[in-house]
């Protein structure tokens, strides 16, 4: 068993869809575990990670995900109101206008802040790290957040770490963390400008950095804390809800179990379209077998404004003060970090 002073700090990427924990080991970064950022509440137990994600279709009202979009936000915020319409679980406001998730847990209605839900994911990652390192307790962590996160969102993320029993010694922007990882991998870099395009499950960041002699300098950033892979899935869900309604004269837009099943099918189709020109949605609900193909062209068409928004944010990031001259150099390298 390692002594307390030998226990290293862990690195955590607290993502919208997936989270991972890593540690510096044997001269390099060792990724210990990656889990879905899901927490599920049942009559008997609390589930996290893959076990929680398996509850998505059968227990949608009590299976919570994408809380990264709520952390540090106000209930009155337009983005919160918009997201609430798409989630099967219930989001309410507390007396301070902060969003809380209401679930049935062990026979009681209970309410949890986004920080608390996130802390459950962080706690599971911490315990996994402790097992890997063979220590009783890991106390220190570095946690990544989107570059576009506000001070309140960053502080709320830090608070989630405290609730998980962690001393968050540093909050690092996700694009900067990506650049650090790239720098470690490409050890031959002498001087280079790197554009980090980080499109995650629920957030998007673009950062322009200069790497020289192992040092990073952030030149410009831009992003949207409510733009990511889940938005593409939501467009597909709405697309097929409309099709189902037209073809079967039935509307299941307000039925959580039906929407969760369709969302799962749409996520699979989205992933398939990354390498194939079409994908099949196979969806069964209330005795109706709904099977439809979606082409990559259709997927791009229903999401075209989101793709254009990504491009606009890239241009905005590059055109920020001090960054325009970098476009004139031939050393601009674009790294696509998509998950």
CSV table of C-alpha atoms in Angstrom, one decimal:
chain,number,residue,atom,x,y,z
A,1,UNK,CA,0.0,0.0,0.0
A,2,UNK,CA,1.5,3.4,-1.1
A,3,UNK,CA,2.0,6.1,1.6
A,4,UNK,CA,-0.1,9.2,1.4
A,5,UNK,CA,2.7,11.3,0.1
A,6,UNK,CA,3.3,8.9,-2.8
A,7,UNK,CA,-0.3,9.1,-4.0
A,8,UNK,CA,-0.4,11.1,-7.3
A,9,UNK,CA,-3.1,13.5,-8.4
A,10,UNK,CA,-5.5,12.1,-10.9
A,11,UNK,CA,-6.8,13.7,-14.0
A,12,UNK,CA,-10.5,13.6,-14.8
A,13,UNK,CA,-12.3,14.6,-18.0
A,14,UNK,CA,-15.9,15.1,-16.7
A,15,UNK,CA,-17.8,14.8,-20.0
A,16,UNK,CA,-21.4,15.2,-21.0
A,17,UNK,CA,-21.8,11.6,-22.3
A,18,UNK,CA,-18.6,9.9,-21.1
A,19,UNK,CA,-16.1,10.7,-18.3
A,20,UNK,CA,-12.6,9.3,-17.8
A,21,UNK,CA,-9.9,9.2,-15.2
A,22,UNK,CA,-6.1,9.1,-15.9
A,23,UNK,CA,-2.9,9.2,-13.9
A,24,UNK,CA,0.7,9.9,-14.7
A,25,UNK,CA,2.5,6.6,-14.7
A,26,UNK,CA,5.8,5.3,-15.9
A,27,UNK,CA,6.6,8.5,-17.7
A,28,UNK,CA,3.3,8.8,-19.5
A,29,UNK,CA,-0.4,9.3,-19.1
A,30,UNK,CA,-2.3,6.1,-18.2
A,31,UNK,CA,-6.1,6.2,-18.8
A,32,UNK,CA,-7.5,4.0,-16.1
A,33,UNK,CA,-11.2,4.0,-16.9
A,34,UNK,CA,-13.9,5.5,-19.2
A,35,UNK,CA,-17.5,5.4,-18.1
A,36,UNK,CA,-20.8,6.9,-19.3
A,37,UNK,CA,-21.7,10.0,-17.3
A,38,UNK,CA,-25.0,8.4,-16.2
A,39,UNK,CA,-26.5,8.0,-12.8
A,40,UNK,CA,-29.7,5.9,-12.3
A,41,UNK,CA,-31.9,5.7,-9.2
A,42,UNK,CA,-34.0,2.6,-8.5
A,43,UNK,CA,-36.2,1.3,-5.6
A,44,UNK,CA,-33.2,-0.6,-4.3
A,45,UNK,CA,-29.9,1.1,-5.3
A,46,UNK,CA,-27.9,3.9,-6.9
A,47,UNK,CA,-26.2,3.0,-10.2
A,48,UNK,CA,-23.4,4.8,-12.0
A,49,UNK,CA,-21.6,4.4,-15.3
A,50,UNK,CA,-22.5,1.5,-17.6
A,51,UNK,CA,-24.9,0.0,-15.1
A,52,UNK,CA,-26.8,3.3,-15.0
A,53,UNK,CA,-26.8,3.6,-18.8
A,54,UNK,CA,-28.5,0.2,-19.1
A,55,UNK,CA,-31.5,1.7,-17.2
A,56,UNK,CA,-32.0,4.4,-19.9
A,57,UNK,CA,-34.8,2.6,-21.8
A,58,UNK,CA,-36.6,0.8,-18.9
A,59,UNK,CA,-36.2,3.5,-16.2
A,60,UNK,CA,-35.9,6.8,-18.1
A,61,UNK,CA,-37.5,9.1,-15.6
A,62,UNK,CA,-34.9,8.1,-13.0
A,63,UNK,CA,-31.9,7.8,-15.3
A,64,UNK,CA,-30.0,11.1,-15.3
A,65,UNK,CA,-27.4,12.2,-18.0
A,66,UNK,CA,-26.1,15.3,-19.6
A,67,UNK,CA,-26.0,17.2,-16.2
A,68,UNK,CA,-22.9,19.0,-17.5
A,69,UNK,CA,-25.5,21.2,-19.3
A,70,UNK,CA,-27.1,22.1,-16.0
A,71,UNK,CA,-24.0,22.6,-13.7
A,72,UNK,CA,-23.6,26.2,-12.7
A,73,UNK,CA,-26.7,27.3,-14.6
A,74,UNK,CA,-29.9,29.1,-13.5
A,75,UNK,CA,-33.3,27.4,-14.0
A,76,UNK,CA,-34.5,30.5,-15.9
A,77,UNK,CA,-31.7,30.2,-18.5
A,78,UNK,CA,-33.0,29.7,-22.0
A,79,UNK,CA,-30.6,26.7,-22.7
A,80,UNK,CA,-31.9,24.9,-19.5
A,81,UNK,CA,-35.6,25.4,-20.7
A,82,UNK,CA,-34.7,24.1,-24.1
A,83,UNK,CA,-32.9,21.0,-22.8
A,84,UNK,CA,-35.6,20.2,-20.3
A,85,UNK,CA,-38.0,19.5,-23.2
A,86,UNK,CA,-35.8,16.7,-24.5
A,87,UNK,CA,-35.0,14.9,-21.2
A,88,UNK,CA,-37.2,12.1,-19.8
A,89,UNK,CA,-36.3,13.0,-16.2
A,90,UNK,CA,-37.8,16.0,-14.4
A,91,UNK,CA,-35.9,19.2,-13.7
A,92,UNK,CA,-37.4,21.7,-11.2
A,93,UNK,CA,-36.2,25.0,-9.7
A,94,UNK,CA,-35.1,25.4,-6.1
A,95,UNK,CA,-35.7,28.6,-4.1
A,96,UNK,CA,-32.5,30.2,-5.5
A,97,UNK,CA,-33.5,29.6,-9.2
A,98,UNK,CA,-31.0,26.7,-9.4
A,99,UNK,CA,-32.0,23.6,-11.4
A,100,UNK,CA,-32.5,20.3,-9.6
A,101,UNK,CA,-33.3,16.9,-10.8
A,102,UNK,CA,-36.3,15.1,-9.2
A,103,UNK,CA,-36.3,11.3,-9.1
A,104,UNK,CA,-37.9,8.4,-7.3
A,105,UNK,CA,-35.3,6.8,-5.2
A,106,UNK,CA,-35.9,4.0,-2.7
A,107,UNK,CA,-39.6,4.8,-2.7
A,108,UNK,CA,-39.3,8.5,-2.1
A,109,UNK,CA,-39.2,11.6,-4.4
A,110,UNK,CA,-35.8,13.2,-4.0
A,111,UNK,CA,-34.1,16.2,-5.5
A,112,UNK,CA,-30.4,16.5,-6.5
A,113,UNK,CA,-28.4,19.5,-7.8
A,114,UNK,CA,-26.3,19.0,-10.9
A,115,UNK,CA,-23.2,19.2,-8.7
A,116,UNK,CA,-24.4,16.3,-6.6
A,117,UNK,CA,-25.1,14.1,-9.7
A,118,UNK,CA,-21.7,15.0,-11.1
A,119,UNK,CA,-20.0,14.2,-7.8
A,120,UNK,CA,-21.5,10.7,-8.0
A,121,UNK,CA,-19.7,10.2,-11.3
A,122,UNK,CA,-16.5,11.7,-9.9
A,123,UNK,CA,-16.7,9.5,-6.8
A,124,UNK,CA,-16.9,6.3,-9.0
A,125,UNK,CA,-13.9,7.5,-11.0
A,126,UNK,CA,-12.0,8.2,-7.8
A,127,UNK,CA,-12.7,4.7,-6.4
A,128,UNK,CA,-11.6,3.2,-9.7
A,129,UNK,CA,-8.3,5.1,-9.5
A,130,UNK,CA,-7.8,4.1,-5.9
A,131,UNK,CA,-8.2,0.4,-6.8
A,132,UNK,CA,-5.8,0.8,-9.7
A,133,UNK,CA,-3.1,2.6,-7.6
A,134,UNK,CA,-3.6,0.3,-4.6
A,135,UNK,CA,-4.2,3.2,-2.2
A,136,UNK,CA,-6.8,3.9,0.4
A,137,UNK,CA,-7.7,7.3,-0.8
A,138,UNK,CA,-6.9,9.6,-3.7
A,139,UNK,CA,-7.4,13.2,-2.5
A,140,UNK,CA,-6.1,15.4,-5.3
A,141,UNK,CA,-7.4,15.8,-8.9
A,142,UNK,CA,-7.1,18.0,-12.0
A,143,UNK,CA,-10.5,18.3,-13.8
A,144,UNK,CA,-11.1,19.6,-17.3
A,145,UNK,CA,-14.0,21.9,-18.3
A,146,UNK,CA,-15.0,23.5,-21.6
A,147,UNK,CA,-13.1,26.7,-22.4
A,148,UNK,CA,-16.5,28.5,-22.8
A,149,UNK,CA,-17.5,27.6,-19.2
A,150,UNK,CA,-18.3,30.7,-17.0
A,151,UNK,CA,-16.8,31.3,-13.6
A,152,UNK,CA,-20.0,29.9,-12.0
A,153,UNK,CA,-19.8,26.7,-14.1
A,154,UNK,CA,-16.2,26.2,-13.2
A,155,UNK,CA,-16.8,26.8,-9.5
A,156,UNK,CA,-19.8,24.4,-9.6
A,157,UNK,CA,-17.6,21.8,-11.2
A,158,UNK,CA,-15.0,22.3,-8.4
A,159,UNK,CA,-17.8,22.0,-5.9
A,160,UNK,CA,-18.8,18.6,-7.4
A,161,UNK,CA,-15.2,17.5,-6.8
A,162,UNK,CA,-15.4,18.5,-3.2
A,163,UNK,CA,-18.6,16.5,-2.8
A,164,UNK,CA,-16.8,13.5,-4.2
A,165,UNK,CA,-14.1,13.9,-1.6
A,166,UNK,CA,-11.5,15.4,-4.0
A,167,UNK,CA,-9.4,18.5,-3.6
A,168,UNK,CA,-9.5,19.9,-7.2
A,169,UNK,CA,-6.1,21.5,-7.3
A,170,UNK,CA,-6.7,22.8,-10.8
A,171,UNK,CA,-9.4,23.3,-13.4
A,172,UNK,CA,-8.0,23.1,-17.0
A,173,UNK,CA,-9.8,24.0,-20.2
A,174,UNK,CA,-10.5,21.0,-22.4
A,175,UNK,CA,-8.8,22.3,-25.5
A,176,UNK,CA,-5.7,23.1,-23.5
A,177,UNK,CA,-5.7,19.6,-22.0
A,178,UNK,CA,-6.0,18.3,-25.6
A,179,UNK,CA,-3.0,20.4,-26.6
A,180,UNK,CA,-0.9,19.1,-23.7
A,181,UNK,CA,-1.7,15.5,-24.7
A,182,UNK,CA,-0.8,16.3,-28.3
A,183,UNK,CA,2.5,17.9,-27.1
A,184,UNK,CA,3.4,14.9,-25.1
A,185,UNK,CA,2.8,12.6,-28.1
A,186,UNK,CA,4.5,14.8,-30.6
A,187,UNK,CA,7.8,15.3,-28.7
A,188,UNK,CA,9.6,16.5,-31.8
A,189,UNK,CA,7.7,19.8,-31.9
A,190,UNK,CA,9.9,22.9,-31.9
A,191,UNK,CA,7.4,25.5,-32.8
A,192,UNK,CA,3.9,25.1,-34.1
A,193,UNK,CA,0.5,26.7,-34.1
A,194,UNK,CA,-2.3,24.2,-33.3
A,195,UNK,CA,-6.1,24.7,-33.7
A,196,UNK,CA,-7.9,22.4,-31.3
A,197,UNK,CA,-11.4,21.5,-32.5
A,198,UNK,CA,-13.1,19.8,-29.5
A,199,UNK,CA,-16.7,18.7,-30.3
A,200,UNK,CA,-17.9,16.7,-27.3
A,201,UNK,CA,-21.2,15.2,-26.4
A,202,UNK,CA,-22.7,18.5,-25.2
A,203,UNK,CA,-20.1,21.2,-25.5
A,204,UNK,CA,-18.0,22.6,-28.3
A,205,UNK,CA,-14.6,24.5,-27.9
A,206,UNK,CA,-12.1,25.8,-30.4
A,207,UNK,CA,-8.7,27.1,-29.2
A,208,UNK,CA,-5.7,28.4,-31.1
A,209,UNK,CA,-2.5,27.7,-29.3
A,210,UNK,CA,1.2,28.1,-30.0
A,211,UNK,CA,3.5,25.3,-28.8
A,212,UNK,CA,7.2,26.1,-28.5
A,213,UNK,CA,9.8,24.1,-26.6
A,214,UNK,CA,7.2,22.3,-24.6
A,215,UNK,CA,5.4,25.5,-23.5
A,216,UNK,CA,1.8,26.3,-24.5
A,217,UNK,CA,0.4,29.8,-25.1
A,218,UNK,CA,-3.3,30.2,-25.7
A,219,UNK,CA,-3.9,32.8,-28.4
A,220,UNK,CA,-7.6,32.7,-28.7
A,221,UNK,CA,-10.7,30.6,-27.7
A,222,UNK,CA,-14.3,30.4,-28.7
A,223,UNK,CA,-17.1,27.9,-28.0
A,224,UNK,CA,-20.6,27.0,-27.0
A,225,UNK,CA,-21.4,25.1,-23.8
A,226,UNK,CA,-24.6,23.9,-25.4
A,227,UNK,CA,-23.5,22.5,-28.7
A,228,UNK,CA,-22.4,18.9,-29.1
A,229,UNK,CA,-23.2,15.4,-30.3
A,230,UNK,CA,-26.4,15.2,-28.3
A,231,UNK,CA,-27.8,18.1,-30.3
A,232,UNK,CA,-27.3,16.1,-33.5
A,233,UNK,CA,-29.1,13.2,-31.8
A,234,UNK,CA,-32.0,15.5,-30.7
A,235,UNK,CA,-32.5,16.6,-34.3
A,236,UNK,CA,-32.8,13.0,-35.4
A,237,UNK,CA,-35.2,12.2,-32.6
A,238,UNK,CA,-37.5,15.1,-33.6
A,239,UNK,CA,-37.2,14.1,-37.3
A,240,UNK,CA,-38.4,10.5,-36.6
A,241,UNK,CA,-41.1,11.6,-34.1
A,242,UNK,CA,-42.6,13.7,-36.9
A,243,UNK,CA,-42.3,10.7,-39.3
A,244,UNK,CA,-43.9,8.3,-36.8
A,245,UNK,CA,-46.7,10.8,-36.2
A,246,UNK,CA,-47.4,11.2,-40.0
A,247,UNK,CA,-47.3,7.5,-40.8
A,248,UNK,CA,-49.0,6.1,-37.7
A,249,UNK,CA,-51.2,9.0,-36.6
A,250,UNK,CA,-49.7,8.7,-33.1
A,251,UNK,CA,-47.6,11.1,-31.2
A,252,UNK,CA,-45.2,9.8,-28.5
A,253,UNK,CA,-43.3,13.0,-28.0
A,254,UNK,CA,-44.4,13.2,-24.4
A,255,UNK,CA,-43.8,9.5,-23.5
A,256,UNK,CA,-40.4,9.1,-21.8
A,257,UNK,CA,-39.9,5.4,-22.4
A,258,UNK,CA,-40.7,5.7,-26.1
A,259,UNK,CA,-38.4,8.7,-26.5
A,260,UNK,CA,-35.6,6.9,-24.7
A,261,UNK,CA,-35.8,3.9,-27.0
A,262,UNK,CA,-35.8,6.2,-30.0
A,263,UNK,CA,-32.9,8.2,-28.7
A,264,UNK,CA,-30.8,5.0,-28.2
A,265,UNK,CA,-31.5,4.0,-31.8
A,266,UNK,CA,-30.6,7.5,-33.1
A,267,UNK,CA,-27.3,7.5,-31.2
A,268,UNK,CA,-26.4,4.2,-32.8
A,269,UNK,CA,-27.4,5.6,-36.3
A,270,UNK,CA,-25.4,8.7,-35.7
A,271,UNK,CA,-22.3,6.7,-34.9
A,272,UNK,CA,-22.9,4.4,-37.9
A,273,UNK,CA,-23.1,7.4,-40.3
A,274,UNK,CA,-19.5,8.4,-39.3
A,275,UNK,CA,-18.3,5.6,-41.6
A,276,UNK,CA,-21.4,4.6,-43.7
A,277,UNK,CA,-23.6,6.5,-46.1
A,278,UNK,CA,-26.8,5.3,-44.4
A,279,UNK,CA,-28.1,3.8,-41.2
A,280,UNK,CA,-31.3,2.1,-40.1
A,281,UNK,CA,-33.5,3.2,-37.2
A,282,UNK,CA,-35.2,0.1,-35.8
A,283,UNK,CA,-37.7,1.2,-33.3
A,284,UNK,CA,-40.7,-0.6,-31.7
A,285,UNK,CA,-43.3,1.1,-29.6
A,286,UNK,CA,-46.7,-0.1,-28.4
A,287,UNK,CA,-47.1,-2.8,-31.0
A,288,UNK,CA,-45.9,-0.7,-33.9
A,289,UNK,CA,-42.6,-1.7,-35.6
A,290,UNK,CA,-41.0,1.5,-37.0
A,291,UNK,CA,-38.0,0.8,-39.3
A,292,UNK,CA,-36.6,3.6,-41.4
A,293,UNK,CA,-33.3,4.4,-43.1
A,294,UNK,CA,-31.6,7.7,-42.8
A,295,UNK,CA,-28.8,8.7,-45.2
A,296,UNK,CA,-25.8,10.8,-44.3
A,297,UNK,CA,-27.2,13.5,-46.6
A,298,UNK,CA,-30.4,13.7,-44.6
A,299,UNK,CA,-28.4,13.7,-41.4
A,300,UNK,CA,-26.4,16.6,-42.6
A,301,UNK,CA,-29.4,18.4,-43.9
A,302,UNK,CA,-31.3,18.4,-40.6
A,303,UNK,CA,-28.2,19.5,-38.7
A,304,UNK,CA,-26.8,21.9,-41.2
A,305,UNK,CA,-27.2,25.0,-39.0
A,306,UNK,CA,-25.3,23.3,-36.2
A,307,UNK,CA,-22.4,22.4,-38.5
A,308,UNK,CA,-22.4,26.0,-39.7
A,309,UNK,CA,-22.4,27.2,-36.1
A,310,UNK,CA,-19.2,25.2,-35.5
A,311,UNK,CA,-17.5,26.8,-38.5
A,312,UNK,CA,-18.6,30.3,-37.4
A,313,UNK,CA,-17.1,29.6,-33.9
A,314,UNK,CA,-13.8,28.4,-35.5
A,315,UNK,CA,-13.6,31.6,-37.5
A,316,UNK,CA,-14.5,33.7,-34.4
A,317,UNK,CA,-11.7,32.0,-32.4
A,318,UNK,CA,-9.1,32.6,-35.1
A,319,UNK,CA,-10.1,36.2,-35.7
A,320,UNK,CA,-9.8,37.1,-32.0
A,321,UNK,CA,-7.2,39.8,-31.2
A,322,UNK,CA,-3.6,38.5,-31.8
A,323,UNK,CA,-4.6,35.5,-33.7
A,324,UNK,CA,-5.1,36.8,-37.2
A,325,UNK,CA,-1.4,36.9,-38.0
A,326,UNK,CA,-1.1,33.2,-37.3
A,327,UNK,CA,-3.2,32.5,-40.4
A,328,UNK,CA,-0.4,33.9,-42.6
A,329,UNK,CA,2.0,31.3,-41.4
A,330,UNK,CA,2.4,27.9,-43.0
A,331,UNK,CA,2.7,26.1,-39.7
A,332,UNK,CA,-1.0,26.0,-38.7
A,333,UNK,CA,-1.9,22.4,-37.9
A,334,UNK,CA,-5.5,21.4,-37.2
A,335,UNK,CA,-6.1,18.6,-34.8
A,336,UNK,CA,-9.6,17.1,-34.7
A,337,UNK,CA,-10.5,15.8,-31.3
A,338,UNK,CA,-14.0,14.4,-31.7
A,339,UNK,CA,-15.7,12.1,-29.3
